[in-house]
Amino acid sequence: MLVKTYCAAINGLQVTTVTIEVSLNKGVAYHFTGLGDEAVKEGKNRISAAMQYNGYRFPIADITVNMAPADLRKEGSGYDLPLAIAILAANGSIVSDHLQEYMMVGELSLDGKIQPVKGALPIAIRARKEHFKGLIVPKANECEAAVVNNLEVYGMDSLYDVIQFMTGTGQYHPKIIDTRKVFFEQQSHFDVDFSDVRGQENIKRALEVAAAGGHNLIMVGPPGSGKSMMAKRLPTILPPLSLAESLETTQIHSIAGKLSKDTSLISQRPFRSPHHTISEVALVGGGTNPMPGEISLAHNGVLFCDELPEFNKHTLEMLRQPLEDRKITISRAKYSIEYPCSFMFIASMNPCPCGYYGDPTHHCVCTPGQIQKYMNKISGPLLDRIDIQCEILPVPFQELSSYAVGETSEQIRERVMMARQRQDERFKGIPGIHCNAQMTERMIHQYAEPDEKGLELLKNAMEKLSLSARAYSRILKVARTIADLSACDHVQEEHIAEAVSYRNLDRSDWAERSL
């Protein structure tokens, strides 16, 4: 007897419907076709034990299993559940007229319990696209899959529950989630706030400008000056995620298996902070079983690299292309996949090996050569992609002990959103451009050309401060954002002046000027 059930295979963000065909004939052999990996093939043993535990015998017959399309590699243990149901139906142990109506995914324990799987959300989206009536997933995955409307999603605890459901002998109800209500309720709930930060008004302003224009930023300062503290608060002033952005971000985290049990949609912008010992594959993605890397997990959010020079230099260089293209293509002998990675890159570092260069309260023991060698760990091409470079000093005791409460994240966020609205209006109809940081050279000349006084100031700054040629476009992009925050249609002298002040590391005398 031939029986078909349905599952799905994930390749990058692409999901393909997989038809599981099981044929039983006289004999005792077990044949598997369809390019399944070791986890898929080992499913036979898990299925056999789960059937026996729930009162069913694994059929003694010539069993042929095919997973179509047969030329697509199948990976993972999520095929256990649909394969078990197909074997039971082919053997006549269960009778159901609904196998064609449902897609199923789940890993079986030896006692028949259904374990969670990765990628439940993109699989649910595929099931709706293929016009399946419903999707059966592990109980732990039902919240993330249920955000897809026009699809019945059933979270099941065990193989026995699925058998009861398919044969109509048990009553089960689909999971219902008010997606918009859940999404908007959680958007503004943050554990941190900029009002917690004492002093550092100039760095707060730099972070506000970065958030308003989507600019990458690096902070250089001694230990304990608040670099990490302020970076962690950056998501609280970024514009809220749209529902489309949230869905895209949640899919990536679902595929990587990073969603918690009760999470339906990611409602806040991601903040990823990898350790400096991270490998290249963990950062950009890939591997034997390809998975999204940290840059993709930070999609629509922030990637924060603390102690930037401590990262492996070759690993850091792999960020250059994703920062420009906002996507990463990983090509190997057996696969080629593409992940989105549109993120804000925020970095922090000490100014020298001892950490106290420029600190008024500590003496730096590093030579100019040591400082220059330390700074050279960050390559020029990578630094070129960081629009805002600012120095940070320790907070004086008077400000640290002050009871005055600074601006809240909500107040700063309002200004950021107003600036973003101006950019949305400016770039309406231009595909792929959403903020000032994404402007091309032609667009810079069209939208960010300064007035005569501003141009003269920029010329003098580049000559006197020995700024590099690469700083020119970055200064104009940042100046355009500063003008948007001031609700100005044109870039003016004061906007250029502030933008120039954010190019500290481009100065030719940076390593010698305070020694």
Coordinates of C-alpha atoms in Angstrom, one line a residue:
M1 CA 0.0 0.0 0.0
L2 CA 1.3 3.5 -0.9
V3 CA 0.7 6.4 1.5
K4 CA 1.8 10.1 1.2
T5 CA 2.4 12.6 4.0
Y6 CA 3.9 16.1 3.8
C7 CA 6.7 18.0 5.5
A8 CA 9.1 20.7 4.4
A9 CA 12.9 21.2 3.9
I10 CA 14.6 24.5 4.7
N11 CA 17.5 25.8 2.7
G12 CA 18.6 29.3 3.8
L13 CA 15.3 31.1 4.0
Q14 CA 13.9 29.0 1.2
V15 CA 11.4 26.4 2.2
T16 CA 10.5 23.4 -0.1
T17 CA 7.5 21.1 0.4
V18 CA 8.6 17.5 0.8
T19 CA 6.4 14.6 0.0
I20 CA 7.1 11.5 2.1
E21 CA 6.0 8.4 0.2
V22 CA 5.9 5.0 2.0
S23 CA 5.2 1.7 0.2
L24 CA 4.8 -1.6 1.9
N25 CA 5.3 -5.0 0.2
K26 CA 6.2 -8.5 1.2
G27 CA 9.7 -8.8 2.6
V28 CA 11.8 -7.6 5.5
A29 CA 14.0 -4.9 4.0
Y30 CA 14.0 -1.1 4.7
H31 CA 14.9 1.1 1.7
F32 CA 15.4 4.8 2.0
T33 CA 15.7 7.2 -0.9
G34 CA 15.7 11.0 -1.1
L35 CA 19.1 12.3 0.1
G36 CA 18.4 12.2 3.8
D37 CA 21.3 12.9 6.2
E38 CA 22.3 10.7 9.1
A39 CA 19.6 12.2 11.4
V40 CA 16.9 11.4 8.9
K41 CA 18.0 7.8 8.4
E42 CA 18.4 7.3 12.2
G43 CA 14.7 8.3 12.5
K44 CA 13.7 4.7 11.7
N45 CA 15.0 3.6 15.2
R46 CA 13.2 6.4 17.0
I47 CA 10.0 5.7 15.1
S48 CA 10.1 2.0 15.9
A49 CA 10.6 2.6 19.6
A50 CA 7.9 5.3 19.7
M51 CA 5.4 3.0 18.0
Q52 CA 6.0 0.2 20.4
Y53 CA 5.7 2.5 23.4
N54 CA 2.3 3.6 22.1
G55 CA 0.9 0.2 21.4
Y56 CA 1.8 -0.2 17.7
R57 CA 4.2 -2.6 16.0
F58 CA 6.7 -1.4 13.5
P59 CA 5.6 -3.4 10.4
I60 CA 7.7 -6.5 9.3
A61 CA 7.6 -5.9 5.6
D62 CA 9.6 -4.6 2.7
I63 CA 9.4 -0.8 3.4
T64 CA 10.4 1.7 0.7
V65 CA 10.6 5.3 1.8
N66 CA 11.1 8.2 -0.6
M67 CA 11.3 11.8 0.2
A68 CA 10.5 13.9 -2.9
P69 CA 12.1 15.9 -4.5
A70 CA 14.7 13.2 -4.3
D71 CA 17.6 15.5 -5.4
L72 CA 17.1 17.9 -2.5
R73 CA 19.1 17.2 0.6
K74 CA 17.0 16.6 3.7
E75 CA 18.6 17.4 7.1
G76 CA 17.5 17.1 10.7
S77 CA 15.1 15.0 12.7
G78 CA 11.9 16.9 11.9
Y79 CA 10.8 14.3 9.4
D80 CA 10.2 11.7 12.2
L81 CA 6.5 12.5 12.8
P82 CA 5.2 12.6 9.1
L83 CA 7.2 9.4 8.4
A84 CA 5.8 7.6 11.4
I85 CA 2.2 8.5 10.4
A86 CA 2.9 7.4 6.8
I87 CA 4.2 4.0 8.0
L88 CA 1.3 3.5 10.3
A89 CA -1.2 4.4 7.5
A90 CA 0.6 2.2 4.9
N91 CA 0.4 -0.7 7.3
G92 CA -3.3 -0.2 8.0
S93 CA -2.7 0.5 11.7
I94 CA -4.6 3.8 11.3
V95 CA -7.2 4.9 8.8
S96 CA -7.5 8.6 7.9
D97 CA -8.9 10.6 5.0
H98 CA -7.0 13.8 6.2
L99 CA -3.4 13.0 5.4
Q100 CA -3.5 15.1 2.3
E101 CA -4.8 18.1 4.2
Y102 CA -2.0 18.6 6.8
M103 CA 1.7 19.3 6.8
M104 CA 3.5 17.8 9.7
V105 CA 6.9 18.4 11.4
G106 CA 8.4 17.0 14.6
E107 CA 11.1 14.9 16.2
L108 CA 10.0 11.8 18.1
S109 CA 11.4 10.7 21.4
L110 CA 11.6 6.9 22.2
D111 CA 8.4 7.2 24.2
G112 CA 6.6 9.1 21.4
K113 CA 6.9 12.6 22.8
I114 CA 7.3 15.2 20.1
Q115 CA 10.4 17.4 20.5
P116 CA 10.7 20.9 19.2
V117 CA 12.3 21.6 15.8
K118 CA 13.9 24.6 14.0
G119 CA 12.1 26.7 11.4
A120 CA 8.5 26.2 12.4
L121 CA 7.5 29.7 11.3
P122 CA 8.9 29.5 7.7
I123 CA 7.4 26.0 7.4
A124 CA 4.0 27.4 8.4
I125 CA 4.3 30.2 5.8
R126 CA 5.0 27.5 3.2
A127 CA 2.1 25.4 4.3
R128 CA -0.3 28.3 3.8
K129 CA 1.2 29.1 0.4
E130 CA 0.7 25.5 -0.6
H131 CA -3.0 25.7 0.5
F132 CA -2.8 23.1 3.2
K133 CA -5.7 23.1 5.7
G134 CA -3.4 23.0 8.7
L135 CA 0.0 22.3 10.1
I136 CA 0.9 19.9 13.0
V137 CA 3.9 21.0 15.0
P138 CA 5.4 20.1 18.4
K139 CA 3.7 21.9 21.3
A140 CA 6.8 24.0 22.0
N141 CA 6.6 25.4 18.5
E142 CA 2.9 26.2 18.3
C143 CA 3.2 29.9 19.3
E144 CA 5.6 30.8 16.5
A145 CA 3.8 28.9 13.9
A146 CA 0.3 30.2 14.9
V147 CA 1.2 33.8 13.9
V148 CA 0.5 32.7 10.3
N149 CA -3.2 33.5 9.6
N150 CA -5.5 31.5 7.4
L151 CA -3.9 28.2 8.6
E152 CA -4.9 25.9 11.3
V153 CA -1.9 25.2 13.6
Y154 CA -2.1 22.3 16.1
G155 CA 0.5 21.9 18.7
M156 CA 0.8 18.2 19.7
D157 CA 2.6 16.6 22.7
S158 CA 3.0 13.1 21.4
L159 CA 2.6 10.7 18.5
Y160 CA -0.5 9.3 20.2
D161 CA -2.2 12.7 20.1
V162 CA -1.4 13.0 16.3
I163 CA -2.9 9.5 15.8
Q164 CA -6.0 10.5 17.7
F165 CA -6.3 13.7 15.7
M166 CA -5.9 12.0 12.3
T167 CA -8.3 9.2 13.0
G168 CA -10.9 11.6 14.5
T169 CA -11.0 9.9 17.9
G170 CA -9.8 12.9 19.8
Q171 CA -10.9 16.5 20.0
Y172 CA -8.2 19.1 19.4
H173 CA -8.4 22.8 18.7
P174 CA -6.0 25.0 16.7
K175 CA -3.9 27.5 18.4
I176 CA -5.3 31.1 18.0
I177 CA -3.0 34.1 18.4
D178 CA -4.0 37.7 17.9
T179 CA -0.7 38.6 16.1
R180 CA -1.1 42.3 16.0
K181 CA -2.1 42.6 19.6
V182 CA 0.8 40.5 20.9
F183 CA 3.2 42.4 18.6
F184 CA 2.3 45.9 19.6
E185 CA 1.9 45.1 23.3
Q186 CA 5.6 44.0 23.5
Q187 CA 7.2 46.7 21.3
S188 CA 8.0 49.3 24.0
H189 CA 8.9 47.1 27.0
F190 CA 12.6 47.5 27.5
D191 CA 14.7 46.5 30.6
V192 CA 17.2 49.4 30.0
D193 CA 16.8 53.1 29.3
F194 CA 19.1 56.0 28.4
S195 CA 17.9 57.8 31.5
D196 CA 20.1 55.4 33.5
V197 CA 23.3 56.9 31.8
R198 CA 25.0 59.7 33.8
G199 CA 26.8 62.4 31.7
Q200 CA 28.2 61.5 28.3
E201 CA 25.9 63.9 26.5
N202 CA 28.1 64.1 23.5
I203 CA 28.1 60.3 23.1
K204 CA 24.3 60.1 23.6
R205 CA 24.0 62.7 20.8
A206 CA 26.3 60.6 18.5
L207 CA 24.1 57.5 19.2
E208 CA 21.0 59.5 18.4
V209 CA 22.5 60.7 15.1
A210 CA 23.5 57.0 14.3
A211 CA 20.0 55.8 15.1
A212 CA 18.4 58.5 13.0
G213 CA 20.4 57.8 9.9
G214 CA 21.2 54.1 10.3
H215 CA 24.9 54.9 10.6
N216 CA 27.6 52.5 11.8
L217 CA 29.4 53.8 14.9
I218 CA 32.6 53.1 16.9
M219 CA 33.4 54.4 20.4
V220 CA 37.0 54.7 21.5
G221 CA 37.7 55.2 25.2
P222 CA 39.3 53.8 28.4
P223 CA 37.7 51.0 30.4
G224 CA 34.7 51.9 32.5
S225 CA 33.7 54.9 30.5
G226 CA 30.3 53.5 29.6
K227 CA 30.8 52.2 26.0
S228 CA 29.0 48.9 26.5
M229 CA 26.3 50.4 28.7
M230 CA 25.3 52.9 26.0
A231 CA 25.6 50.5 23.1
K232 CA 23.1 48.1 24.9
R233 CA 20.6 51.0 25.1
L234 CA 20.7 51.8 21.4
P235 CA 17.8 49.5 20.4
T236 CA 15.6 51.5 22.8
I237 CA 15.9 54.6 20.6
L238 CA 15.6 52.9 17.2
P239 CA 12.3 53.1 15.3
P240 CA 10.0 50.2 16.2
L241 CA 10.0 47.1 14.0
S242 CA 7.2 47.0 11.4
L243 CA 5.1 43.8 11.2
A244 CA 6.9 42.8 8.0
E245 CA 10.3 43.3 9.5
S246 CA 9.3 41.4 12.6
L247 CA 8.1 38.4 10.5
E248 CA 11.4 38.4 8.5
T249 CA 13.5 38.6 11.7
T250 CA 11.5 35.9 13.5
Q251 CA 12.0 33.6 10.5
I252 CA 15.8 33.9 10.8
H253 CA 15.7 33.2 14.5
S254 CA 13.3 30.3 14.1
I255 CA 15.6 28.6 11.5
A256 CA 18.5 29.1 13.9
G257 CA 16.5 27.6 16.8
K258 CA 16.9 30.8 18.9
L259 CA 13.2 31.4 19.7
S260 CA 12.0 30.6 23.2
K261 CA 9.0 28.4 23.8
D262 CA 6.4 31.1 24.4
T263 CA 7.7 33.5 21.7
S264 CA 5.4 34.1 18.8
L265 CA 7.0 37.2 17.1
I266 CA 10.1 39.1 17.8
S267 CA 8.7 42.6 18.6
Q268 CA 12.0 44.4 19.4
R269 CA 15.0 45.0 17.3
P270 CA 17.6 42.3 17.9
F271 CA 20.8 43.2 19.7
R272 CA 23.6 40.7 19.1
S273 CA 26.9 41.0 21.0
P274 CA 29.3 38.1 20.0
H275 CA 32.5 37.4 22.0
H276 CA 35.8 38.3 20.3
T277 CA 36.7 34.6 20.1
I278 CA 33.9 34.0 17.6
S279 CA 34.7 31.9 14.5
E280 CA 34.2 33.1 10.9
V281 CA 31.4 30.6 10.4
A282 CA 29.6 31.6 13.6
L283 CA 29.8 35.2 12.5
V284 CA 28.7 35.1 8.9
G285 CA 26.8 31.7 8.8
G286 CA 27.3 28.4 7.0
G287 CA 28.7 25.2 8.4
T288 CA 28.1 21.5 7.6
N289 CA 24.4 22.0 8.3
P290 CA 24.1 25.7 7.1
M291 CA 22.7 28.1 9.8
P292 CA 22.4 31.9 10.0
G293 CA 25.4 33.6 11.6
E294 CA 25.4 36.5 14.1
I295 CA 25.2 39.1 11.3
S296 CA 21.9 37.5 10.1
L297 CA 20.6 37.2 13.6
A298 CA 21.2 40.9 14.0
H299 CA 19.1 41.6 10.8
N300 CA 16.9 44.7 11.3
G301 CA 18.8 45.4 14.6
V302 CA 22.2 46.0 16.0
L303 CA 25.5 44.0 15.9
F304 CA 27.7 45.1 18.7
C305 CA 31.4 44.2 18.7
D306 CA 33.0 45.0 22.1
E307 CA 36.8 45.3 22.2
L308 CA 37.0 45.3 18.4
P309 CA 40.8 44.9 18.1
E310 CA 40.7 41.6 20.0
F311 CA 38.7 40.0 17.2
N312 CA 40.6 37.9 14.7
K313 CA 41.5 40.3 11.9
H314 CA 40.4 37.9 9.1
T315 CA 37.1 37.4 10.9
L316 CA 36.5 41.2 11.0
E317 CA 37.4 41.6 7.3
M318 CA 34.5 39.2 6.5
L319 CA 32.1 42.0 7.6
R320 CA 33.1 44.3 4.8
Q321 CA 31.0 43.0 2.1
P322 CA 27.9 42.3 4.2
L323 CA 28.0 45.9 5.5
E324 CA 27.8 47.2 1.9
D325 CA 25.5 44.6 0.4
R326 CA 23.3 44.0 3.5
K327 CA 23.1 40.3 2.6
I328 CA 25.5 37.4 2.8
T329 CA 25.8 34.6 0.1
I330 CA 27.4 31.4 1.3
S331 CA 28.6 29.1 -1.4
R332 CA 30.0 25.7 -0.8
A333 CA 30.4 22.5 -2.9
K334 CA 27.1 21.1 -1.8
Y335 CA 25.0 24.2 -1.4
S336 CA 24.6 28.0 -2.0
I337 CA 22.4 30.0 0.3
E338 CA 21.7 33.6 1.0
Y339 CA 20.7 35.3 4.3
P340 CA 19.7 38.9 4.8
C341 CA 21.9 40.9 7.2
S342 CA 20.8 44.6 7.2
F343 CA 22.1 45.7 10.6
M344 CA 23.7 48.7 12.4
F345 CA 27.3 47.9 13.2
I346 CA 28.3 49.4 16.6
A347 CA 31.8 48.8 18.0
S348 CA 33.8 49.8 21.0
M349 CA 37.5 49.6 21.7
N350 CA 40.2 50.9 24.1
P351 CA 42.5 53.6 22.6
C352 CA 45.7 51.7 23.3
P353 CA 46.9 48.3 24.7
C354 CA 46.9 49.6 28.3
G355 CA 43.6 51.2 27.8
Y356 CA 44.3 54.7 29.3
Y357 CA 45.6 56.8 26.3
G358 CA 43.9 60.2 26.6
D359 CA 42.4 59.4 30.1
P360 CA 42.9 62.4 32.4
T361 CA 42.8 60.3 35.5
H362 CA 45.3 57.6 34.5
H363 CA 48.8 57.6 33.0
C364 CA 49.2 55.8 29.7
V365 CA 52.4 53.7 29.4
C366 CA 52.2 52.9 25.7
T367 CA 54.5 54.3 23.1
P368 CA 53.2 56.0 19.9
G369 CA 54.3 52.9 18.0
Q370 CA 52.4 50.6 20.2
I371 CA 49.3 52.8 19.9
Q372 CA 49.6 52.9 16.2
K373 CA 50.1 49.1 16.0
Y374 CA 47.0 48.6 18.2
M375 CA 44.9 50.8 16.0
N376 CA 46.2 49.2 12.8
K377 CA 44.4 46.0 13.9
I378 CA 41.3 47.7 12.4
S379 CA 41.8 47.9 8.7
G380 CA 41.2 51.0 6.7
P381 CA 38.5 49.4 4.5
L382 CA 36.5 48.3 7.6
L383 CA 37.0 51.7 9.2
D384 CA 35.8 53.3 6.0
R385 CA 32.4 51.7 6.5
I386 CA 32.0 53.2 10.0
D387 CA 30.4 56.7 9.5
I388 CA 30.7 57.9 13.1
Q389 CA 33.9 57.7 15.1
C390 CA 33.9 59.3 18.5
E391 CA 36.1 59.4 21.6
I392 CA 34.7 58.9 25.1
L393 CA 36.2 59.9 28.4
P394 CA 35.3 58.7 31.9
V395 CA 32.4 60.4 33.6
P396 CA 33.5 63.0 36.3
F397 CA 32.5 62.2 39.9
Q398 CA 30.2 65.3 40.0
E399 CA 28.1 63.9 37.1
L400 CA 28.3 60.3 38.3
S401 CA 27.0 61.2 41.8
S402 CA 24.3 63.6 40.4
Y403 CA 20.6 62.7 41.0
A404 CA 19.6 64.5 37.9
V405 CA 17.8 62.2 35.5
G406 CA 18.7 62.5 31.8
E407 CA 16.5 62.2 28.8
T408 CA 14.6 59.0 28.5
S409 CA 14.9 56.7 25.6
E410 CA 11.3 57.5 24.6
Q411 CA 12.1 61.2 24.2
I412 CA 15.2 60.5 22.1
R413 CA 13.2 57.9 20.1
E414 CA 10.6 60.5 19.1
R415 CA 13.2 62.7 17.5
V416 CA 14.8 59.7 15.7
M417 CA 11.4 58.7 14.3
M418 CA 10.7 62.2 13.0
A419 CA 14.1 62.2 11.2
R420 CA 13.3 58.7 9.8
Q421 CA 9.9 60.0 8.5
R422 CA 11.7 62.7 6.6
Q423 CA 14.0 60.1 5.1
D424 CA 11.1 57.8 4.2
E425 CA 9.5 60.7 2.3
R426 CA 12.8 61.6 0.6
F427 CA 13.6 58.0 -0.6
K428 CA 10.0 57.0 -1.5
G429 CA 10.0 55.0 -4.6
I430 CA 13.8 54.2 -4.5
P431 CA 14.2 50.4 -3.9
G432 CA 16.7 49.3 -1.3
I433 CA 17.2 52.8 0.2
H434 CA 15.5 53.5 3.5
C435 CA 17.9 55.8 5.4
N436 CA 20.7 58.2 4.9
A437 CA 23.5 55.6 5.5
Q438 CA 22.4 53.8 2.4
M439 CA 22.7 56.7 0.0
T440 CA 24.8 56.3 -3.1
E441 CA 27.4 58.9 -4.3
R442 CA 24.9 60.3 -6.8
M443 CA 22.2 60.6 -4.0
I444 CA 24.7 62.3 -1.7
H445 CA 25.3 65.1 -4.3
Q446 CA 21.5 65.3 -4.9
Y447 CA 20.3 65.4 -1.2
A448 CA 23.3 66.2 1.0
E449 CA 25.2 69.0 -0.9
P450 CA 26.0 71.7 1.7
D451 CA 25.6 75.4 1.2
E452 CA 28.5 77.7 0.4
K453 CA 29.6 78.3 4.0
G454 CA 29.3 74.6 4.8
L455 CA 31.4 73.6 1.8
E456 CA 34.1 76.1 2.8
L457 CA 34.1 74.7 6.3
L458 CA 34.4 71.1 5.0
K459 CA 37.3 72.1 2.8
N460 CA 39.2 73.8 5.7
A461 CA 38.5 70.8 8.0
M462 CA 39.8 68.3 5.5
E463 CA 43.0 70.3 5.0
K464 CA 43.7 71.3 8.6
L465 CA 42.8 68.0 10.2
S466 CA 44.4 65.9 7.3
L467 CA 41.1 64.0 6.9
S468 CA 41.3 61.2 4.3
A469 CA 39.3 61.4 1.0
R470 CA 37.1 58.5 2.2
A471 CA 35.8 60.8 5.0
Y472 CA 34.2 63.2 2.6
S473 CA 31.1 61.1 1.7
R474 CA 30.7 59.9 5.2
I475 CA 30.7 63.4 6.6
L476 CA 28.0 64.5 4.1
K477 CA 25.8 61.5 5.0
V478 CA 26.0 62.2 8.7
A479 CA 25.5 65.9 8.1
R480 CA 22.3 65.1 6.1
T481 CA 21.0 63.1 9.2
I482 CA 21.9 65.9 11.6
A483 CA 19.9 68.3 9.3
D484 CA 17.0 65.9 9.4
L485 CA 17.1 65.9 13.2
S486 CA 16.9 69.7 13.0
A487 CA 14.0 69.5 10.5
C488 CA 16.2 71.4 7.9
D489 CA 15.7 70.8 4.2
H490 CA 19.3 71.8 3.4
V491 CA 22.7 70.9 4.9
Q492 CA 24.1 73.9 6.6
E493 CA 27.4 75.0 8.2
E494 CA 26.5 73.8 11.7
H495 CA 25.5 70.4 10.4
I496 CA 28.9 70.0 8.7
A497 CA 30.7 71.1 11.8
E498 CA 29.1 68.5 14.0
A499 CA 29.6 65.8 11.3
V500 CA 33.3 66.6 11.1
S501 CA 33.6 66.2 14.9
Y502 CA 32.6 62.5 14.4
R503 CA 35.6 61.6 12.3
N504 CA 38.2 61.3 15.1
L505 CA 40.0 58.3 13.8
D506 CA 40.6 59.8 10.4
R507 CA 42.9 62.4 11.8
S508 CA 46.5 61.8 10.7
D509 CA 47.9 62.8 14.1
W510 CA 45.5 60.7 16.2
A511 CA 48.2 58.5 17.9
E512 CA 50.6 61.4 18.7
R513 CA 48.5 64.4 19.5
S514 CA 48.3 63.9 23.3
L515 CA 51.7 62.4 24.0

